[in-house]
Coordinates of C-alpha atoms in Angstrom, one line a residue:
M549 CA -17.1 0.3 13.7
A550 CA -16.7 -0.1 17.3
D551 CA -18.5 3.3 18.0
S552 CA -21.5 1.5 19.9
E553 CA -19.1 -0.1 22.7
P554 CA -18.6 2.8 25.0
A555 CA -22.4 3.0 25.5
A556 CA -22.5 -0.8 26.2
D557 CA -19.9 -0.5 28.8
S558 CA -21.8 2.4 30.6
G559 CA -24.5 0.3 31.5
S560 CA -22.3 -2.2 33.3
A561 CA -20.4 0.6 35.2
S562 CA -23.6 2.0 36.4
S563 CA -25.6 -1.2 37.4
G564 CA -22.9 -3.9 38.0
S565 CA -24.9 -6.2 35.2
P566 CA -25.0 -5.8 31.2
Q567 CA -27.9 -3.5 30.3
P568 CA -28.3 -3.7 26.6
Q569 CA -31.1 -1.0 26.7
S570 CA -28.0 1.5 26.9
L571 CA -27.3 0.9 23.3
L572 CA -30.7 2.5 22.3
P573 CA -30.1 6.1 23.2
M574 CA -27.0 6.5 21.4
E575 CA -26.4 4.8 17.9
V576 CA -23.5 5.2 15.8
H577 CA -24.0 4.8 12.1
R578 CA -21.2 4.8 9.2
K579 CA -22.3 6.2 6.2
T580 CA -20.9 5.0 2.7
S581 CA -21.0 6.8 -0.7
S582 CA -24.5 5.4 -1.5
D583 CA -26.3 6.2 1.9
S584 CA -27.5 9.6 0.8
S585 CA -26.7 12.6 -1.4
E586 CA -24.7 14.2 1.4
S587 CA -22.2 11.5 1.6
K588 CA -21.4 11.9 -2.4
K589 CA -19.8 15.2 -1.2
S590 CA -17.2 13.2 0.8
A591 CA -17.0 10.0 -1.3
G592 CA -14.4 7.5 0.1
K593 CA -14.3 9.2 3.3
G594 CA -16.3 7.5 6.1
I595 CA -18.5 9.8 8.4
V596 CA -19.8 8.9 12.0
T597 CA -23.0 10.2 13.1
I598 CA -23.6 10.5 16.6
Y599 CA -27.3 10.5 17.8
G600 CA -28.6 11.3 21.2
S601 CA -32.1 10.3 22.6
G602 CA -35.2 10.2 20.3
Q603 CA -32.9 9.7 17.3
Q604 CA -31.9 13.4 17.2
E605 CA -28.5 13.8 15.3
V606 CA -26.2 15.4 17.4
E607 CA -22.9 15.8 15.4
E608 CA -21.0 14.2 12.4
Y609 CA -17.0 13.4 12.9
S610 CA -14.6 11.8 10.5
F611 CA -14.6 8.1 11.0
A612 CA -10.6 8.3 11.2
E613 CA -10.7 10.7 14.2
T614 CA -13.5 9.0 16.0
L615 CA -11.5 5.6 15.6
K616 CA -8.6 7.4 17.0
A617 CA -10.5 8.4 20.0
F618 CA -11.8 4.9 20.6
R619 CA -8.3 3.7 20.5
Y620 CA -7.1 5.7 23.2
M621 CA -10.3 4.9 25.2
E622 CA -9.3 1.3 24.6
K623 CA -5.8 2.0 25.9
A624 CA -7.1 3.8 29.1
R625 CA -9.7 1.1 29.6
K626 CA -6.8 -1.3 30.9
E627 CA -6.2 1.1 33.8
G628 CA -9.6 1.4 35.2
K629 CA -13.3 0.3 35.2
D630 CA -15.7 3.3 35.1
I631 CA -16.5 4.4 31.6
K632 CA -16.6 8.3 32.7
T633 CA -13.5 7.9 34.5
L634 CA -11.8 6.4 31.6
L635 CA -13.2 9.4 29.2
Q636 CA -11.9 11.9 31.5
R637 CA -8.7 10.1 31.8
T638 CA -8.5 10.0 28.1
L639 CA -9.2 14.0 27.9
N640 CA -6.2 14.6 30.1
T641 CA -3.6 12.6 27.8
D642 CA -1.1 14.7 26.0
F643 CA -2.3 13.5 22.8
V644 CA -5.9 14.8 23.1
K645 CA -4.5 18.1 24.8
N646 CA -2.0 19.0 21.8
S647 CA -4.4 17.6 19.3
T648 CA -5.6 20.0 16.7
S649 CA -8.3 17.6 15.4
Q650 CA -11.7 16.8 16.5
V651 CA -10.8 13.9 18.7
K652 CA -11.2 16.1 21.8
S653 CA -14.8 17.3 21.0
V654 CA -15.7 13.7 20.0
I655 CA -14.7 12.2 23.7
E656 CA -16.4 15.4 25.4
T657 CA -19.7 14.5 23.6
L658 CA -19.3 10.8 24.5
V659 CA -18.9 12.0 28.2
E660 CA -21.9 14.0 28.2
Q661 CA -24.0 11.4 26.6
T662 CA -22.6 8.7 29.1
E663 CA -23.8 10.6 31.8
R664 CA -27.2 10.8 30.5
L665 CA -27.0 7.0 29.8
N666 CA -26.1 6.1 33.2
E667 CA -29.2 7.9 34.5
E668 CA -31.3 6.2 32.1
N669 CA -29.7 2.8 32.8
E670 CA -30.3 3.5 36.6
E671 CA -33.9 4.2 36.1
L672 CA -34.3 1.2 34.0
R673 CA -32.4 -0.9 36.5
R674 CA -34.8 0.1 39.2
Q675 CA -37.9 -0.7 36.9
V676 CA -36.4 -4.2 36.5
E677 CA -35.6 -4.9 39.9
L678 CA -39.2 -4.0 40.9
R679 CA -40.5 -6.1 38.3
H680 CA -38.1 -9.0 39.1
E681 CA -39.2 -9.1 42.5
S682 CA -42.6 -10.1 41.5
D683 CA -41.5 -13.0 39.0
P684 CA -38.1 -14.6 39.8
H685 CA -38.5 -17.0 36.8
E686 CA -38.6 -13.9 34.5
A687 CA -35.5 -12.4 36.1
G688 CA -33.6 -15.5 35.5
E689 CA -34.7 -15.8 31.9
L690 CA -33.7 -12.2 31.2
A691 CA -30.4 -12.4 33.0
R692 CA -29.7 -15.6 30.8
L693 CA -30.6 -13.7 27.5
Q694 CA -28.5 -10.5 28.5
Q695 CA -25.5 -12.7 29.0
E696 CA -26.0 -14.1 25.7
V697 CA -26.4 -10.8 24.1
S698 CA -23.3 -9.6 25.9
S699 CA -21.5 -12.6 24.4
L700 CA -22.7 -11.8 21.0
Q701 CA -21.8 -8.1 21.4
T702 CA -18.1 -9.5 22.3
Q703 CA -17.8 -11.4 19.4
L704 CA -19.1 -8.7 17.1
R705 CA -16.3 -6.4 18.6
T706 CA -13.7 -9.3 17.8
A707 CA -14.7 -9.4 14.3
R708 CA -14.6 -5.7 13.9
T709 CA -11.0 -5.3 15.2
D710 CA -9.8 -8.3 13.0
A711 CA -11.3 -6.6 10.2
A712 CA -9.6 -3.3 11.1
A713 CA -6.3 -5.2 11.6
A714 CA -6.6 -6.6 8.0
E715 CA -7.1 -3.5 6.6
A716 CA -4.1 -1.9 8.3
K717 CA -1.9 -4.8 7.0
I718 CA -3.4 -4.4 3.6
D719 CA -2.5 -0.8 3.6
G720 CA 1.1 -1.6 4.8
V721 CA 1.7 -3.9 2.0
K722 CA 0.6 -1.5 -0.5
E723 CA 2.8 1.0 0.8
Q724 CA 5.8 -1.6 0.6
L725 CA 4.9 -2.2 -2.9
A726 CA 4.9 1.3 -3.9
A727 CA 8.2 1.9 -2.3
Q728 CA 9.7 -1.4 -4.0
E729 CA 8.1 0.1 -7.4
A730 CA 10.0 3.5 -7.0
Q731 CA 13.4 1.8 -6.2
A732 CA 12.8 -0.4 -9.3
S733 CA 12.1 2.7 -11.5
K734 CA 15.1 4.5 -10.1
A735 CA 17.3 1.5 -11.0
I736 CA 16.0 1.4 -14.4
D737 CA 16.4 5.1 -14.9
S738 CA 20.1 4.9 -13.8
L739 CA 20.7 2.1 -16.3
K740 CA 19.2 4.3 -19.0
S741 CA 21.5 7.1 -18.1
N742 CA 24.6 4.9 -18.0
V743 CA 23.8 3.3 -21.5
T744 CA 23.5 7.0 -22.6
A745 CA 26.7 8.2 -21.3
L746 CA 28.4 5.0 -22.9
Q747 CA 26.9 5.9 -26.3
S748 CA 28.2 9.4 -25.8
S749 CA 31.8 8.2 -24.9
L750 CA 31.9 5.8 -28.1
E751 CA 30.8 8.8 -30.4
V752 CA 33.5 11.1 -28.9
R753 CA 36.1 8.5 -29.2
D754 CA 35.3 7.3 -32.9
R755 CA 35.3 11.2 -34.0
E756 CA 38.8 11.5 -32.2
L757 CA 40.0 8.6 -34.2
R758 CA 38.6 9.8 -37.6
D759 CA 40.1 13.3 -37.0
K760 CA 43.6 11.7 -36.5
T761 CA 43.5 9.5 -39.3
A762 CA 42.4 12.2 -41.5
M763 CA 45.3 14.5 -40.3
L764 CA 47.8 11.6 -40.8
H765 CA 46.6 11.3 -44.5
K766 CA 47.1 14.8 -45.0
Q767 CA 50.8 14.7 -43.9
L768 CA 51.3 11.4 -45.7
D769 CA 50.1 13.1 -49.0
E770 CA 52.4 16.2 -48.3
K771 CA 55.4 14.0 -47.7
T772 CA 54.8 11.6 -50.7
S773 CA 54.6 14.8 -53.0
Q774 CA 58.0 16.0 -51.5
V775 CA 59.5 12.5 -52.0
T776 CA 58.0 12.5 -55.5
A777 CA 59.9 16.0 -56.2
L778 CA 63.1 14.8 -54.9
E779 CA 63.0 11.5 -56.8
T780 CA 62.7 13.6 -60.0
Q781 CA 65.7 15.7 -59.1
V782 CA 67.8 12.5 -58.2
D783 CA 67.0 11.2 -61.5
E784 CA 68.0 14.4 -63.2
L785 CA 71.2 14.2 -61.2
R786 CA 71.8 10.7 -62.1
S787 CA 71.2 11.3 -65.9
G788 CA 74.1 14.1 -65.7
E789 CA 71.7 16.9 -66.7
R790 CA 72.5 19.1 -63.6
G791 CA 76.0 17.8 -63.0
E792 CA 77.6 15.2 -61.0
G793 CA 78.5 14.7 -57.4
D794 CA 75.2 16.4 -55.6
T795 CA 75.4 14.2 -52.5
A796 CA 73.4 16.5 -50.5
A797 CA 70.4 15.9 -52.7
V798 CA 70.7 12.3 -52.5
A799 CA 71.0 12.5 -48.7
E800 CA 68.1 14.5 -48.5
L801 CA 66.1 12.0 -50.7
Q802 CA 67.2 9.2 -48.5
D803 CA 66.0 11.0 -45.3
L804 CA 62.7 11.8 -46.9
Q805 CA 62.2 8.3 -48.0
Q806 CA 62.7 7.1 -44.5
E807 CA 60.4 9.7 -43.2
V808 CA 57.7 8.6 -45.8
E809 CA 58.2 5.0 -44.7
S810 CA 57.8 5.7 -41.1
L811 CA 54.7 7.7 -41.9
R812 CA 53.3 4.8 -43.9
T813 CA 54.0 2.6 -41.1
A814 CA 52.3 4.7 -38.5
N815 CA 49.3 5.2 -41.1
S816 CA 48.9 1.4 -41.5
E817 CA 49.2 1.0 -37.7
L818 CA 46.5 3.6 -37.1
R819 CA 44.3 2.2 -39.9
L820 CA 44.3 -1.3 -38.1
K821 CA 43.8 0.3 -34.8
L822 CA 40.9 2.0 -36.3
Q823 CA 39.3 -0.9 -37.8
Q824 CA 39.7 -2.7 -34.4
S825 CA 38.1 0.3 -32.6
E826 CA 35.1 0.5 -35.1
S827 CA 34.7 -3.4 -34.7
K828 CA 34.7 -3.0 -31.0
A829 CA 32.4 -0.1 -31.1
T830 CA 30.1 -2.1 -33.3
C831 CA 29.8 -4.9 -30.9
A832 CA 29.5 -2.5 -28.0
E833 CA 26.7 -0.7 -29.9
A834 CA 25.0 -4.1 -30.7
K835 CA 25.4 -5.1 -27.0
V836 CA 24.1 -1.6 -25.8
E837 CA 21.1 -1.9 -28.4
A838 CA 20.4 -5.5 -26.9
L839 CA 20.6 -4.3 -23.5
E840 CA 18.1 -1.3 -24.3
A841 CA 15.7 -3.9 -25.8
D842 CA 15.9 -6.3 -22.8
L843 CA 15.3 -3.0 -20.5
R844 CA 12.2 -1.9 -22.6
M845 CA 10.8 -5.6 -22.5
E846 CA 11.6 -5.7 -18.7
R847 CA 9.9 -2.1 -18.1
E848 CA 7.0 -3.0 -20.1
K849 CA 6.5 -6.5 -18.2
R850 CA 7.0 -4.7 -14.8
A851 CA 4.6 -2.1 -15.9
Q852 CA 1.9 -4.7 -16.7
Q853 CA 2.9 -6.7 -13.6
E854 CA 2.4 -3.6 -11.3
A855 CA -0.9 -2.6 -13.0
E856 CA -2.4 -6.1 -12.6
T857 CA -1.0 -6.2 -9.0
Q858 CA -2.7 -2.8 -8.3
R859 CA -6.0 -4.0 -9.7
L860 CA -5.9 -7.3 -7.8
I861 CA -5.4 -5.8 -4.5
E862 CA -7.9 -2.8 -5.1
S863 CA -10.5 -5.7 -6.2
A864 CA -9.5 -7.8 -3.1
V865 CA -9.8 -5.0 -0.8
E866 CA -13.1 -3.7 -2.3
K867 CA -14.8 -6.9 -2.2
E868 CA -13.7 -7.7 1.3
R869 CA -14.7 -4.3 2.5
E870 CA -18.1 -4.7 0.8
H871 CA -18.5 -8.2 2.3
F872 CA -17.6 -7.0 5.7
L873 CA -19.8 -4.1 5.6
Q874 CA -22.6 -6.2 4.5
K875 CA -21.9 -8.8 7.3
E876 CA -21.6 -5.9 9.7
K877 CA -24.9 -4.5 8.7
E878 CA -26.8 -7.8 9.1
M879 CA -25.3 -8.6 12.6
E880 CA -25.9 -5.0 13.8
S881 CA -29.4 -5.2 12.5
E882 CA -30.1 -8.7 14.3
F883 CA -28.4 -7.3 17.4
Q884 CA -30.8 -3.9 17.4
A885 CA -33.8 -6.1 16.9
E886 CA -32.8 -8.3 19.8
V887 CA -32.3 -5.2 21.9
R888 CA -35.7 -3.7 21.0
R889 CA -37.3 -7.0 21.7
F890 CA -35.8 -7.2 25.1
Q891 CA -36.9 -3.6 26.0
L892 CA -40.5 -4.4 24.7
E893 CA -40.8 -7.6 26.8
R894 CA -39.9 -5.4 29.9
E895 CA -42.1 -2.5 29.1
S896 CA -45.3 -4.7 28.1
P897 CA -47.5 -5.6 31.0
K898 CA -46.9 -9.1 32.5
Q899 CA -49.5 -11.5 31.0
Q900 CA -47.9 -15.1 31.9
P901 CA -44.8 -16.6 32.8
I902 CA -42.2 -16.8 30.0
T903 CA -41.8 -20.5 28.6
P904 CA -39.9 -21.6 25.9
P905 CA -41.8 -22.1 22.8
S906 CA -42.4 -25.6 21.3
K907 CA -41.1 -24.7 17.9
P908 CA -38.1 -22.4 16.8
Q909 CA -39.7 -18.8 16.1
P910 CA -38.1 -16.0 14.0
P911 CA -36.8 -12.9 16.1
G912 CA -38.7 -9.8 15.9
P913 CA -40.4 -7.0 18.2
T914 CA -43.4 -9.3 18.8
G915 CA -42.8 -10.3 22.4
T916 CA -41.3 -13.9 21.5
T917 CA -38.1 -15.3 22.8
Y918 CA -35.0 -17.2 21.5
T919 CA -34.7 -20.7 22.2
E920 CA -31.5 -22.2 23.1
Q921 CA -31.2 -23.7 19.7
Q922 CA -31.9 -20.4 18.1
I923 CA -29.2 -19.0 20.0
Q924 CA -26.6 -21.8 19.1
E925 CA -27.1 -21.2 15.6
M926 CA -26.7 -17.6 15.9
L927 CA -23.5 -18.2 17.3
Q928 CA -22.6 -20.8 14.8
E929 CA -23.5 -18.5 12.0
H930 CA -21.3 -15.8 13.5
Q931 CA -18.3 -18.1 13.7
R932 CA -19.0 -19.3 10.2
L933 CA -18.9 -15.7 9.0
K934 CA -15.7 -15.1 11.1
R935 CA -13.9 -18.2 9.6
E936 CA -14.9 -17.0 5.9
A937 CA -13.4 -13.6 6.6
D938 CA -10.2 -15.3 8.1
E939 CA -9.8 -17.5 5.0
A940 CA -10.3 -14.7 2.7
A941 CA -7.6 -12.6 4.4
D942 CA -5.4 -15.5 4.5
A943 CA -5.9 -16.1 0.6
K944 CA -5.6 -12.4 0.2
H945 CA -2.1 -12.5 2.0
Q946 CA -1.0 -15.4 -0.1
K947 CA -1.8 -13.6 -3.4
I948 CA -0.1 -10.6 -2.1
M949 CA 3.1 -12.6 -1.2
A950 CA 3.1 -14.3 -4.7
L951 CA 3.1 -10.7 -6.3
E952 CA 6.0 -9.5 -4.1
D953 CA 7.9 -12.8 -5.3
Q954 CA 7.4 -11.6 -8.8
L955 CA 8.4 -8.1 -7.9
A956 CA 11.6 -9.3 -6.4
A957 CA 12.4 -11.6 -9.5
A958 CA 12.0 -8.3 -11.6
H959 CA 14.4 -6.5 -9.3
R960 CA 16.9 -9.4 -9.7
K961 CA 16.6 -9.3 -13.5
A962 CA 17.2 -5.6 -13.7
S963 CA 20.3 -6.0 -11.4
R964 CA 21.6 -8.7 -13.9
L965 CA 20.9 -6.3 -16.9
E966 CA 22.9 -3.5 -14.9
A967 CA 25.7 -5.9 -14.3
S968 CA 25.9 -6.8 -18.0
L969 CA 26.0 -3.3 -18.9
E970 CA 28.8 -2.5 -16.6
E971 CA 30.8 -5.6 -17.8
G972 CA 30.2 -4.1 -21.4
R973 CA 31.4 -0.5 -20.4
R974 CA 34.6 -2.2 -18.6
S975 CA 35.6 -4.2 -21.5
W976 CA 35.2 -1.3 -23.8
A977 CA 37.1 1.0 -21.7
G978 CA 39.7 -1.8 -21.7

């Protein structure tokens, strides 16, 4: 978007005064996906086409690579004034020397075109000086108009820089949201694995308790059978059928009765413990099911919020980009028309001194000039467009902040669910 700036600066470097004509031999056009059938092959990727004199296409470069080249040129601009020196210095930087991209070829092309533009500007400057010598009034009027055009160009560069900064900020927010989304997904997956592990532990413990209870039941049945047999023998001994004084059988019967009583007590305690365990397991399973339901609901809600967030961000970015491109195209068209009109005024034969028109007239390549009121209106319109862009960027930033707050609330709720699950696991382990 700032592709035509080096050409404009080359004029000031060669003549000491702004020369808007230097924009004509080299124009940079950013194609979009709707410009031509060729651009459909690279949908979504900006292409910068650099033209030479006579509108002959020279080369096409990636917009991102061209933007990198101009950024390094702007960095080098702070250390010098001559555009050719800046370009050469940029070529000698470590970034360009070690770069495997097309940045170096872009800058070399700009160096060659800058040299040609300097020669053309010098020739135009000599022609203008010759004409100014014969008409001082026209020279003053032209200088004033050139200064106004230079001011408009500076404002246009500022608007482009602000738009690029806004896009970079939006990209940063999108990356931050993506990282937060990945972190939230990881936390929910961890909760799910913890719930699964707790369920497995409950099943294993329940199975062990049931196996132990079955074994104790079997032992109790065996001992009960032995007790029954001994009781029968004792009854026979007491009835005198097998003799008297068999104290050994009586002692054995008493021992077995005590052992059976002990087994019955242990079995009762185990039954009570199993019932308590089953009750606790039932409560834990109910709590786990409730947590799983909450997790499902939270996950669905988060998915909806993230989808809505992504849709809003993409919609806002697309609208902002379309609005900016439209305004940029309009401003570029007005600026090019103004430059062409200046050139036509200089190249046309002198008929009469330039006088301000009595009524405002629309701009165009017809030899007319802008009045002070028209230029003020153009400046006011540009300022209004810049304010609108700033307000839209602020509104977009507020919306993104609100979405970030919603995402943070979802994270907090997921943390509370995880804490509840951990508490349930500790209570079950206790």
